Amino acid sequence: MKFHKPQVKLFLKTNRINNPNQSFREKSRITEQNQLNIKQETGVDTPSEQKGRCSLGGETQDMGNAPVTFNLIDKTCKNENFRTALWTGKNLQLTTMFILPGEDIGEEMHDSTDQLIFIVSGNGEVIMSRLPNGAARKTTKIGANDALLIPGGTYHNVKNIGDVPLRLYSVYAPKVHKFGTVQKTKPK
């Protein structure tokens, strides 16, 4: 006996996505929410779904130089700012980032700071080099559950190459940003 899998047709609410008065950030959030709704309603991944663990919404704040426990994936998923410092201590800092499709963090280098970046959801690419402007660079595709270890003195850039926001957290040792840093959008 031959069994056939039922086919499920997926329809997005395109009238909300194609509204010319909405910002790219809002359109991206709607696309992400539509993909989440479809999966919850049908149990089927959408064709463009990026594997990850995020549901939407919420604000986060720096919890300071005190012992604390929290769900890091949840905090990362709730962050909708380009960069938010979650915890800033004397020798370590934890930030979350929200990078829109097509955007990047911009090439940076931390002279004496090592960095760990963990991708929670989305797809991107990382470019790393010991020389500025990507000379002698190595480009690697990255996605949910990938970790990037970046030694101090390494030029690096992370770019979102997917169609939903790239959500990640970053650990700096020692700290790089001021306590309570919140950057709504990428600095110019």
PDB file of C-alpha atoms in Angstrom:
ATOM      1  CA  MET A   1       0.000   0.000   0.000  1.00  0.00           C
ATOM      2  CA  LYS A   2       1.352   3.393  -0.987  1.00  0.00           C
ATOM      3  CA  PHE A   3       0.874   6.389   1.332  1.00  0.00           C
ATOM      4  CA  HIS A   4       0.878   9.961   0.093  1.00  0.00           C
ATOM      5  CA  LYS A   5       1.800  12.954   2.202  1.00  0.00           C
ATOM      6  CA  PRO A   6      -0.927  15.604   2.149  1.00  0.00           C
ATOM      7  CA  GLN A   7       0.193  18.784   0.459  1.00  0.00           C
ATOM      8  CA  VAL A   8      -0.293  22.030   2.342  1.00  0.00           C
ATOM      9  CA  LYS A   9      -0.477  25.296   0.435  1.00  0.00           C
ATOM     10  CA  LEU A  10       0.796  28.313   2.335  1.00  0.00           C
ATOM     11  CA  PHE A  11      -0.510  31.839   1.856  1.00  0.00           C
ATOM     12  CA  LEU A  12       1.013  34.927   3.483  1.00  0.00           C
ATOM     13  CA  LYS A  13      -0.993  38.039   4.252  1.00  0.00           C
ATOM     14  CA  THR A  14       0.764  40.050   1.574  1.00  0.00           C
ATOM     15  CA  ASN A  15      -1.446  43.097   1.968  1.00  0.00           C
ATOM     16  CA  ARG A  16       0.319  43.836   5.276  1.00  0.00           C
ATOM     17  CA  ILE A  17       3.795  43.139   3.870  1.00  0.00           C
ATOM     18  CA  ASN A  18       3.429  45.314   0.768  1.00  0.00           C
ATOM     19  CA  ASN A  19       2.147  48.455   2.500  1.00  0.00           C
ATOM     20  CA  PRO A  20       4.417  51.247   1.127  1.00  0.00           C
ATOM     21  CA  ASN A  21       4.025  53.292   4.326  1.00  0.00           C
ATOM     22  CA  GLN A  22       5.663  50.648   6.524  1.00  0.00           C
ATOM     23  CA  SER A  23       9.334  50.713   7.385  1.00  0.00           C
ATOM     24  CA  PHE A  24      11.609  47.873   6.294  1.00  0.00           C
ATOM     25  CA  ARG A  25      11.939  46.912   9.979  1.00  0.00           C
ATOM     26  CA  GLU A  26       8.135  46.539  10.331  1.00  0.00           C
ATOM     27  CA  LYS A  27       7.836  44.598   7.060  1.00  0.00           C
ATOM     28  CA  SER A  28      10.578  42.271   8.251  1.00  0.00           C
ATOM     29  CA  ARG A  29       8.775  41.731  11.586  1.00  0.00           C
ATOM     30  CA  ILE A  30       5.512  40.956   9.744  1.00  0.00           C
ATOM     31  CA  THR A  31       7.274  38.433   7.494  1.00  0.00           C
ATOM     32  CA  GLU A  32       8.843  36.796  10.545  1.00  0.00           C
ATOM     33  CA  GLN A  33       5.464  36.718  12.372  1.00  0.00           C
ATOM     34  CA  ASN A  34       3.657  35.294   9.312  1.00  0.00           C
ATOM     35  CA  GLN A  35       6.222  32.497   9.063  1.00  0.00           C
ATOM     36  CA  LEU A  36       5.799  31.729  12.772  1.00  0.00           C
ATOM     37  CA  ASN A  37       1.960  31.752  12.464  1.00  0.00           C
ATOM     38  CA  ILE A  38       2.010  29.416   9.461  1.00  0.00           C
ATOM     39  CA  LYS A  39       4.247  26.947  11.249  1.00  0.00           C
ATOM     40  CA  GLN A  40       2.051  27.033  14.390  1.00  0.00           C
ATOM     41  CA  GLU A  41      -1.168  26.593  12.378  1.00  0.00           C
ATOM     42  CA  THR A  42       0.045  23.900   9.977  1.00  0.00           C
ATOM     43  CA  GLY A  43       3.130  22.348  11.561  1.00  0.00           C
ATOM     44  CA  VAL A  44       4.913  22.957   8.234  1.00  0.00           C
ATOM     45  CA  ASP A  45       8.039  25.055   7.763  1.00  0.00           C
ATOM     46  CA  THR A  46       7.643  27.892   5.277  1.00  0.00           C
ATOM     47  CA  PRO A  47      10.018  27.747   2.302  1.00  0.00           C
ATOM     48  CA  SER A  48      12.028  30.741   3.499  1.00  0.00           C
ATOM     49  CA  GLU A  49      11.963  29.900   7.212  1.00  0.00           C
ATOM     50  CA  GLN A  50      15.299  30.262   8.916  1.00  0.00           C
ATOM     51  CA  LYS A  51      15.890  27.562  11.523  1.00  0.00           C
ATOM     52  CA  GLY A  52      16.093  29.110  14.959  1.00  0.00           C
ATOM     53  CA  ARG A  53      14.302  29.433  18.270  1.00  0.00           C
ATOM     54  CA  CYS A  54      12.684  32.877  18.353  1.00  0.00           C
ATOM     55  CA  SER A  55       9.215  34.135  19.030  1.00  0.00           C
ATOM     56  CA  LEU A  56       8.616  37.861  18.855  1.00  0.00           C
ATOM     57  CA  GLY A  57       8.376  40.891  21.111  1.00  0.00           C
ATOM     58  CA  GLY A  58       9.656  42.732  24.149  1.00  0.00           C
ATOM     59  CA  GLU A  59      12.269  45.061  25.580  1.00  0.00           C
ATOM     60  CA  THR A  60      15.456  44.193  27.430  1.00  0.00           C
ATOM     61  CA  GLN A  61      17.822  46.189  29.647  1.00  0.00           C
ATOM     62  CA  ASP A  62      21.322  45.950  31.125  1.00  0.00           C
ATOM     63  CA  MET A  63      21.165  43.894  34.327  1.00  0.00           C
ATOM     64  CA  GLY A  64      24.460  45.279  35.540  1.00  0.00           C
ATOM     65  CA  ASN A  65      27.427  44.076  37.478  1.00  0.00           C
ATOM     66  CA  ALA A  66      25.520  41.648  39.758  1.00  0.00           C
ATOM     67  CA  PRO A  67      24.976  37.885  39.762  1.00  0.00           C
ATOM     68  CA  VAL A  68      21.877  37.061  37.703  1.00  0.00           C
ATOM     69  CA  THR A  69      20.241  34.177  35.837  1.00  0.00           C
ATOM     70  CA  PHE A  70      17.884  34.470  32.852  1.00  0.00           C
ATOM     71  CA  ASN A  71      16.912  32.772  29.606  1.00  0.00           C
ATOM     72  CA  LEU A  72      19.462  34.127  27.119  1.00  0.00           C
ATOM     73  CA  ILE A  73      17.662  32.827  24.025  1.00  0.00           C
ATOM     74  CA  ASP A  74      14.444  34.519  25.174  1.00  0.00           C
ATOM     75  CA  LYS A  75      16.251  37.832  25.831  1.00  0.00           C
ATOM     76  CA  THR A  76      17.933  37.633  22.413  1.00  0.00           C
ATOM     77  CA  CYS A  77      14.636  36.905  20.669  1.00  0.00           C
ATOM     78  CA  LYS A  78      12.875  39.796  22.422  1.00  0.00           C
ATOM     79  CA  ASN A  79      15.520  42.352  21.481  1.00  0.00           C
ATOM     80  CA  GLU A  80      14.462  44.481  18.508  1.00  0.00           C
ATOM     81  CA  ASN A  81      17.256  47.040  18.755  1.00  0.00           C
ATOM     82  CA  PHE A  82      20.351  46.879  16.604  1.00  0.00           C
ATOM     83  CA  ARG A  83      22.382  46.364  19.805  1.00  0.00           C
ATOM     84  CA  THR A  84      21.370  46.090  23.464  1.00  0.00           C
ATOM     85  CA  ALA A  85      23.748  45.498  26.376  1.00  0.00           C
ATOM     86  CA  LEU A  86      22.152  42.862  28.623  1.00  0.00           C
ATOM     87  CA  TRP A  87      24.892  42.564  31.223  1.00  0.00           C
ATOM     88  CA  THR A  88      28.009  44.679  31.706  1.00  0.00           C
ATOM     89  CA  GLY A  89      30.540  43.637  34.317  1.00  0.00           C
ATOM     90  CA  LYS A  90      34.089  44.634  35.128  1.00  0.00           C
ATOM     91  CA  ASN A  91      35.733  42.132  32.716  1.00  0.00           C
ATOM     92  CA  LEU A  92      32.887  40.799  30.572  1.00  0.00           C
ATOM     93  CA  GLN A  93      29.930  42.081  28.591  1.00  0.00           C
ATOM     94  CA  LEU A  94      26.901  40.412  26.986  1.00  0.00           C
ATOM     95  CA  THR A  95      24.945  42.103  24.186  1.00  0.00           C
ATOM     96  CA  THR A  96      22.156  41.041  21.846  1.00  0.00           C
ATOM     97  CA  MET A  97      21.768  42.184  18.247  1.00  0.00           C
ATOM     98  CA  PHE A  98      18.936  42.400  15.719  1.00  0.00           C
ATOM     99  CA  ILE A  99      20.198  42.735  12.133  1.00  0.00           C
ATOM    100  CA  LEU A 100      17.685  43.311   9.338  1.00  0.00           C
ATOM    101  CA  PRO A 101      17.919  41.465   5.997  1.00  0.00           C
ATOM    102  CA  GLY A 102      20.673  42.968   3.857  1.00  0.00           C
ATOM    103  CA  GLU A 103      22.251  44.845   6.786  1.00  0.00           C
ATOM    104  CA  ASP A 104      25.533  44.161   8.562  1.00  0.00           C
ATOM    105  CA  ILE A 105      27.264  45.185  11.779  1.00  0.00           C
ATOM    106  CA  GLY A 106      29.979  47.030   9.884  1.00  0.00           C
ATOM    107  CA  GLU A 107      33.618  46.033   9.892  1.00  0.00           C
ATOM    108  CA  GLU A 108      35.096  46.335  13.364  1.00  0.00           C
ATOM    109  CA  MET A 109      38.164  45.248  15.302  1.00  0.00           C
ATOM    110  CA  HIS A 110      38.642  45.102  19.056  1.00  0.00           C
ATOM    111  CA  ASP A 111      42.369  45.415  19.719  1.00  0.00           C
ATOM    112  CA  SER A 112      42.537  43.628  23.061  1.00  0.00           C
ATOM    113  CA  THR A 113      39.059  42.104  23.353  1.00  0.00           C
ATOM    114  CA  ASP A 114      38.149  38.535  22.490  1.00  0.00           C
ATOM    115  CA  GLN A 115      34.592  37.991  21.292  1.00  0.00           C
ATOM    116  CA  LEU A 116      32.095  35.128  21.079  1.00  0.00           C
ATOM    117  CA  ILE A 117      29.093  35.547  18.778  1.00  0.00           C
ATOM    118  CA  PHE A 118      26.266  32.982  18.868  1.00  0.00           C
ATOM    119  CA  ILE A 119      23.604  32.963  16.139  1.00  0.00           C
ATOM    120  CA  VAL A 120      20.135  32.342  17.597  1.00  0.00           C
ATOM    121  CA  SER A 121      18.109  32.634  14.362  1.00  0.00           C
ATOM    122  CA  GLY A 122      18.518  33.727  10.761  1.00  0.00           C
ATOM    123  CA  ASN A 123      21.193  33.254   8.119  1.00  0.00           C
ATOM    124  CA  GLY A 124      24.254  35.332   7.448  1.00  0.00           C
ATOM    125  CA  GLU A 125      27.899  35.387   6.603  1.00  0.00           C
ATOM    126  CA  VAL A 126      30.904  36.385   8.645  1.00  0.00           C
ATOM    127  CA  ILE A 127      34.023  37.942   7.156  1.00  0.00           C
ATOM    128  CA  MET A 128      37.202  37.771   9.241  1.00  0.00           C
ATOM    129  CA  SER A 129      40.720  38.995   8.546  1.00  0.00           C
ATOM    130  CA  ARG A 130      43.832  40.122  10.389  1.00  0.00           C
ATOM    131  CA  LEU A 131      44.006  43.040   7.911  1.00  0.00           C
ATOM    132  CA  PRO A 132      41.567  45.957   7.499  1.00  0.00           C
ATOM    133  CA  ASN A 133      38.969  46.194   4.701  1.00  0.00           C
ATOM    134  CA  GLY A 134      38.699  42.440   4.284  1.00  0.00           C
ATOM    135  CA  ALA A 135      42.180  41.970   2.816  1.00  0.00           C
ATOM    136  CA  ALA A 136      43.206  38.289   3.057  1.00  0.00           C
ATOM    137  CA  ARG A 137      39.741  37.633   4.418  1.00  0.00           C
ATOM    138  CA  LYS A 138      37.839  34.447   5.085  1.00  0.00           C
ATOM    139  CA  THR A 139      34.071  34.446   4.433  1.00  0.00           C
ATOM    140  CA  THR A 140      31.895  31.773   6.046  1.00  0.00           C
ATOM    141  CA  LYS A 141      28.121  31.195   5.855  1.00  0.00           C
ATOM    142  CA  ILE A 142      26.485  31.112   9.304  1.00  0.00           C
ATOM    143  CA  GLY A 143      23.076  30.210  10.697  1.00  0.00           C
ATOM    144  CA  ALA A 144      21.163  29.294  13.835  1.00  0.00           C
ATOM    145  CA  ASN A 145      23.290  27.576  16.502  1.00  0.00           C
ATOM    146  CA  ASP A 146      26.618  28.629  14.932  1.00  0.00           C
ATOM    147  CA  ALA A 147      29.267  30.142  17.194  1.00  0.00           C
ATOM    148  CA  LEU A 148      31.983  32.554  16.066  1.00  0.00           C
ATOM    149  CA  LEU A 149      35.132  32.939  18.159  1.00  0.00           C
ATOM    150  CA  ILE A 150      37.000  36.118  17.288  1.00  0.00           C
ATOM    151  CA  PRO A 151      40.391  36.803  18.889  1.00  0.00           C
ATOM    152  CA  GLY A 152      41.357  40.377  19.727  1.00  0.00           C
ATOM    153  CA  GLY A 153      42.962  42.184  16.788  1.00  0.00           C
ATOM    154  CA  THR A 154      40.782  40.417  14.163  1.00  0.00           C
ATOM    155  CA  TYR A 155      38.758  42.545  11.745  1.00  0.00           C
ATOM    156  CA  HIS A 156      35.272  41.118  11.350  1.00  0.00           C
ATOM    157  CA  ASN A 157      31.832  41.833   9.925  1.00  0.00           C
ATOM    158  CA  VAL A 158      28.560  39.894  10.174  1.00  0.00           C
ATOM    159  CA  LYS A 159      25.984  40.354   7.406  1.00  0.00           C
ATOM    160  CA  ASN A 160      22.372  39.148   7.259  1.00  0.00           C
ATOM    161  CA  ILE A 161      21.932  37.335   3.927  1.00  0.00           C
ATOM    162  CA  GLY A 162      18.519  35.864   4.784  1.00  0.00           C
ATOM    163  CA  ASP A 163      15.005  37.238   4.454  1.00  0.00           C
ATOM    164  CA  VAL A 164      14.234  37.482   8.196  1.00  0.00           C
ATOM    165  CA  PRO A 165      16.131  39.327  10.940  1.00  0.00           C
ATOM    166  CA  LEU A 166      19.424  37.818  12.121  1.00  0.00           C
ATOM    167  CA  ARG A 167      19.332  37.516  15.902  1.00  0.00           C
ATOM    168  CA  LEU A 168      22.509  36.917  17.868  1.00  0.00           C
ATOM    169  CA  TYR A 169      24.197  37.479  21.175  1.00  0.00           C
ATOM    170  CA  SER A 170      27.766  38.546  21.666  1.00  0.00           C
ATOM    171  CA  VAL A 171      30.121  38.136  24.623  1.00  0.00           C
ATOM    172  CA  TYR A 172      33.076  40.525  24.931  1.00  0.00           C
ATOM    173  CA  ALA A 173      36.024  40.015  27.281  1.00  0.00           C
ATOM    174  CA  PRO A 174      36.883  42.643  28.380  1.00  0.00           C
ATOM    175  CA  LYS A 175      33.819  44.830  27.784  1.00  0.00           C
ATOM    176  CA  VAL A 176      33.574  47.111  24.742  1.00  0.00           C
ATOM    177  CA  HIS A 177      30.360  49.139  25.123  1.00  0.00           C
ATOM    178  CA  LYS A 178      29.206  51.452  27.907  1.00  0.00           C
ATOM    179  CA  PHE A 179      26.896  50.109  30.602  1.00  0.00           C
ATOM    180  CA  GLY A 180      23.263  50.244  29.431  1.00  0.00           C
ATOM    181  CA  THR A 181      24.113  50.659  25.731  1.00  0.00           C
ATOM    182  CA  VAL A 182      21.001  50.583  23.536  1.00  0.00           C
ATOM    183  CA  GLN A 183      21.417  51.355  19.838  1.00  0.00           C
ATOM    184  CA  LYS A 184      18.000  51.334  18.147  1.00  0.00           C
ATOM    185  CA  THR A 185      19.627  51.309  14.700  1.00  0.00           C
ATOM    186  CA  LYS A 186      23.108  50.756  13.317  1.00  0.00           C
ATOM    187  CA  PRO A 187      25.400  53.697  14.156  1.00  0.00           C
ATOM    188  CA  LYS A 188      26.483  55.725  11.130  1.00  0.00           C
TER     189      LYS A 188
END
